[in-house]
């Protein structure tokens, strides 16, 4: 169980501020050089957004990432793998968010918690409202589907001023 600071912000006492932690890239399965992928495996390119690619034939990828097409249902050959572009979805994720618990000091109110686990997006959100000046850390403890005990902490560090 680790904890990573993902947001640092300075806000005023009493401000009710929405924060979203986008974990989509943390959860995604990405193309890797020289890796073996089975037919029907889905990956996301490392530099192109908006599409994922489904292996039409299993095999080993090349040493360099292919030039990915930016249109739906377009085929690209990558050494021993033939990929076809698909709209981004949860099928290219290694894990999904199963739950989130927000932990905050007494001086920070957490409300409006939500999580999104659809259409290839994985994110958690909440409103934070501090009641006193100071420095505070709020942690979103996120549980993932890839292991029953896989929990990661994502911290929001706040400097609160009068």
Short mmCIF file of C-alpha atoms in Angstrom, two decimals:
data_model
loop_
_atom_site.label_atom_id
_atom_site.label_comp_id
_atom_site.label_asym_id
_atom_site.label_seq_id
_atom_site.Cartn_x
_atom_site.Cartn_y
_atom_site.Cartn_z
CA UNK A 1 0.00 0.00 0.00
CA UNK A 2 1.65 3.21 -1.19
CA UNK A 3 0.71 6.86 -1.14
CA UNK A 4 1.51 9.35 -3.90
CA UNK A 5 0.91 13.10 -3.84
CA UNK A 6 -1.02 13.94 -7.00
CA UNK A 7 -2.33 17.46 -6.28
CA UNK A 8 -0.86 20.39 -4.35
CA UNK A 9 -3.06 23.47 -4.01
CA UNK A 10 -3.48 26.67 -2.06
CA UNK A 11 -7.05 27.62 -1.14
CA UNK A 12 -8.95 29.89 1.24
CA UNK A 13 -10.71 28.91 4.45
CA UNK A 14 -14.34 28.05 3.69
CA UNK A 15 -13.84 27.51 -0.05
CA UNK A 16 -15.61 24.37 -1.31
CA UNK A 17 -13.34 23.11 -4.08
CA UNK A 18 -13.93 20.09 -6.35
CA UNK A 19 -10.96 17.76 -6.91
CA UNK A 20 -10.75 14.92 -9.39
CA UNK A 21 -7.96 12.38 -9.45
CA UNK A 22 -7.77 10.79 -12.91
CA UNK A 23 -6.39 7.27 -12.58
CA UNK A 24 -7.05 6.18 -16.17
CA UNK A 25 -3.37 6.02 -17.12
CA UNK A 26 -2.53 4.27 -13.84
CA UNK A 27 -5.05 1.53 -14.70
CA UNK A 28 -4.39 1.13 -18.43
CA UNK A 29 -2.57 -1.63 -20.27
CA UNK A 30 -0.05 -0.02 -22.63
CA UNK A 31 1.82 -1.21 -25.69
CA UNK A 32 5.32 -2.46 -24.86
CA UNK A 33 8.23 -3.25 -27.19
CA UNK A 34 9.13 -6.90 -27.70
CA UNK A 35 6.13 -8.14 -25.72
CA UNK A 36 3.87 -11.05 -26.53
CA UNK A 37 0.15 -10.31 -26.71
CA UNK A 38 -2.64 -12.84 -27.24
CA UNK A 39 -5.33 -12.38 -29.87
CA UNK A 40 -8.10 -10.09 -28.56
CA UNK A 41 -5.75 -8.35 -26.06
CA UNK A 42 -6.32 -4.59 -25.94
CA UNK A 43 -3.68 -1.95 -25.31
CA UNK A 44 -3.36 1.81 -25.38
CA UNK A 45 -0.60 3.54 -27.32
CA UNK A 46 1.98 5.39 -25.23
CA UNK A 47 1.67 8.69 -27.13
CA UNK A 48 -1.72 8.73 -28.84
CA UNK A 49 -4.99 9.26 -26.95
CA UNK A 50 -8.58 8.46 -27.82
CA UNK A 51 -8.21 4.93 -29.18
CA UNK A 52 -7.19 1.54 -27.94
CA UNK A 53 -5.98 -1.28 -30.15
CA UNK A 54 -7.18 -4.87 -30.24
CA UNK A 55 -4.83 -7.66 -31.32
CA UNK A 56 -6.39 -9.43 -34.29
CA UNK A 57 -3.61 -11.99 -34.20
CA UNK A 58 -1.43 -12.83 -31.24
CA UNK A 59 2.30 -12.42 -31.44
CA UNK A 60 5.29 -10.35 -30.41
CA UNK A 61 5.44 -6.59 -30.83
CA UNK A 62 8.31 -4.84 -32.58
CA UNK A 63 11.15 -2.85 -31.06
CA UNK A 64 9.46 0.45 -31.94
CA UNK A 65 5.90 1.51 -31.40
CA UNK A 66 3.95 1.58 -34.67
CA UNK A 67 2.36 4.70 -36.11
CA UNK A 68 -1.13 4.33 -34.71
CA UNK A 69 -4.10 5.28 -36.92
CA UNK A 70 -6.53 7.89 -35.63
CA UNK A 71 -9.69 6.42 -37.15
CA UNK A 72 -11.91 3.60 -35.95
CA UNK A 73 -11.52 0.04 -37.29
CA UNK A 74 -8.18 0.73 -39.00
CA UNK A 75 -5.56 -2.02 -39.11
CA UNK A 76 -1.87 -1.55 -38.27
CA UNK A 77 0.88 -4.19 -38.39
CA UNK A 78 3.40 -4.30 -35.55
CA UNK A 79 6.01 -7.01 -36.19
CA UNK A 80 4.11 -10.22 -35.27
CA UNK A 81 0.88 -8.53 -34.14
CA UNK A 82 -1.91 -7.11 -36.25
CA UNK A 83 -3.86 -4.46 -34.35
CA UNK A 84 -7.20 -2.84 -35.16
CA UNK A 85 -8.23 0.51 -33.68
CA UNK A 86 -11.24 0.62 -31.39
CA UNK A 87 -12.92 3.42 -29.42
CA UNK A 88 -11.43 3.72 -25.93
CA UNK A 89 -13.13 1.43 -23.40
CA UNK A 90 -12.56 -0.42 -20.15
CA UNK A 91 -11.28 -3.42 -22.14
CA UNK A 92 -7.80 -1.84 -22.31
CA UNK A 93 -7.56 -1.53 -18.53
CA UNK A 94 -5.45 -3.85 -16.37
CA UNK A 95 -7.53 -2.92 -13.33
CA UNK A 96 -10.56 -0.85 -12.40
CA UNK A 97 -11.50 1.09 -9.30
CA UNK A 98 -13.72 -0.96 -7.01
CA UNK A 99 -14.02 1.49 -4.11
CA UNK A 100 -12.61 4.68 -2.62
CA UNK A 101 -12.43 5.97 0.95
CA UNK A 102 -11.50 9.58 1.66
CA UNK A 103 -9.40 10.33 4.75
CA UNK A 104 -9.14 13.96 5.91
CA UNK A 105 -8.19 15.80 9.08
CA UNK A 106 -11.02 17.27 11.18
CA UNK A 107 -10.35 20.73 9.67
CA UNK A 108 -11.29 19.58 6.15
CA UNK A 109 -14.79 18.44 5.22
CA UNK A 110 -15.09 15.93 2.39
CA UNK A 111 -18.41 15.76 0.52
CA UNK A 112 -19.88 14.74 -2.82
CA UNK A 113 -17.63 11.75 -3.31
CA UNK A 114 -17.95 9.94 -6.61
CA UNK A 115 -16.07 7.55 -8.84
CA UNK A 116 -16.16 6.93 -12.57
CA UNK A 117 -15.33 3.50 -13.97
CA UNK A 118 -16.74 3.62 -17.51
CA UNK A 119 -15.72 4.27 -21.13
CA UNK A 120 -12.04 3.73 -20.35
CA UNK A 121 -12.02 6.38 -17.64
CA UNK A 122 -11.06 5.68 -14.03
CA UNK A 123 -11.36 8.63 -11.65
CA UNK A 124 -12.38 9.60 -8.15
CA UNK A 125 -13.77 12.98 -7.10
CA UNK A 126 -14.81 14.87 -4.00
CA UNK A 127 -15.38 18.40 -2.72
CA UNK A 128 -12.95 19.58 -0.05
CA UNK A 129 -13.85 22.44 2.29
CA UNK A 130 -11.32 23.56 4.95
CA UNK A 131 -12.53 25.27 8.12
CA UNK A 132 -9.16 26.52 9.45
CA UNK A 133 -5.91 27.86 8.03
CA UNK A 134 -2.97 25.45 7.93
CA UNK A 135 -1.44 22.69 5.87
CA UNK A 136 -3.44 19.53 5.38
CA UNK A 137 -3.24 16.24 3.54
CA UNK A 138 -6.37 14.53 2.26
CA UNK A 139 -5.95 10.99 0.97
CA UNK A 140 -8.18 9.05 -1.40
CA UNK A 141 -7.59 5.37 -0.53
CA UNK A 142 -8.50 3.55 -3.74
CA UNK A 143 -9.07 -0.20 -3.99
CA UNK A 144 -8.44 -1.82 -7.39
CA UNK A 145 -9.79 -5.00 -8.96
CA UNK A 146 -6.46 -6.64 -9.84
CA UNK A 147 -5.94 -7.98 -6.33
CA UNK A 148 -8.28 -8.11 -3.35
CA UNK A 149 -5.74 -6.25 -1.24
CA UNK A 150 -4.49 -3.74 -3.82
CA UNK A 151 -5.05 -0.36 -2.20
CA UNK A 152 -3.20 2.82 -3.19
CA UNK A 153 -3.34 6.23 -1.55
CA UNK A 154 -3.51 9.37 -3.68
CA UNK A 155 -2.84 12.51 -1.64
CA UNK A 156 -4.06 16.06 -2.08
CA UNK A 157 -1.86 18.50 -0.17
CA UNK A 158 -3.60 21.74 0.75
CA UNK A 159 -2.21 24.98 2.01
CA UNK A 160 -5.18 26.82 3.48
CA UNK A 161 -5.09 30.58 4.01
CA UNK A 162 -7.46 33.00 5.72
#
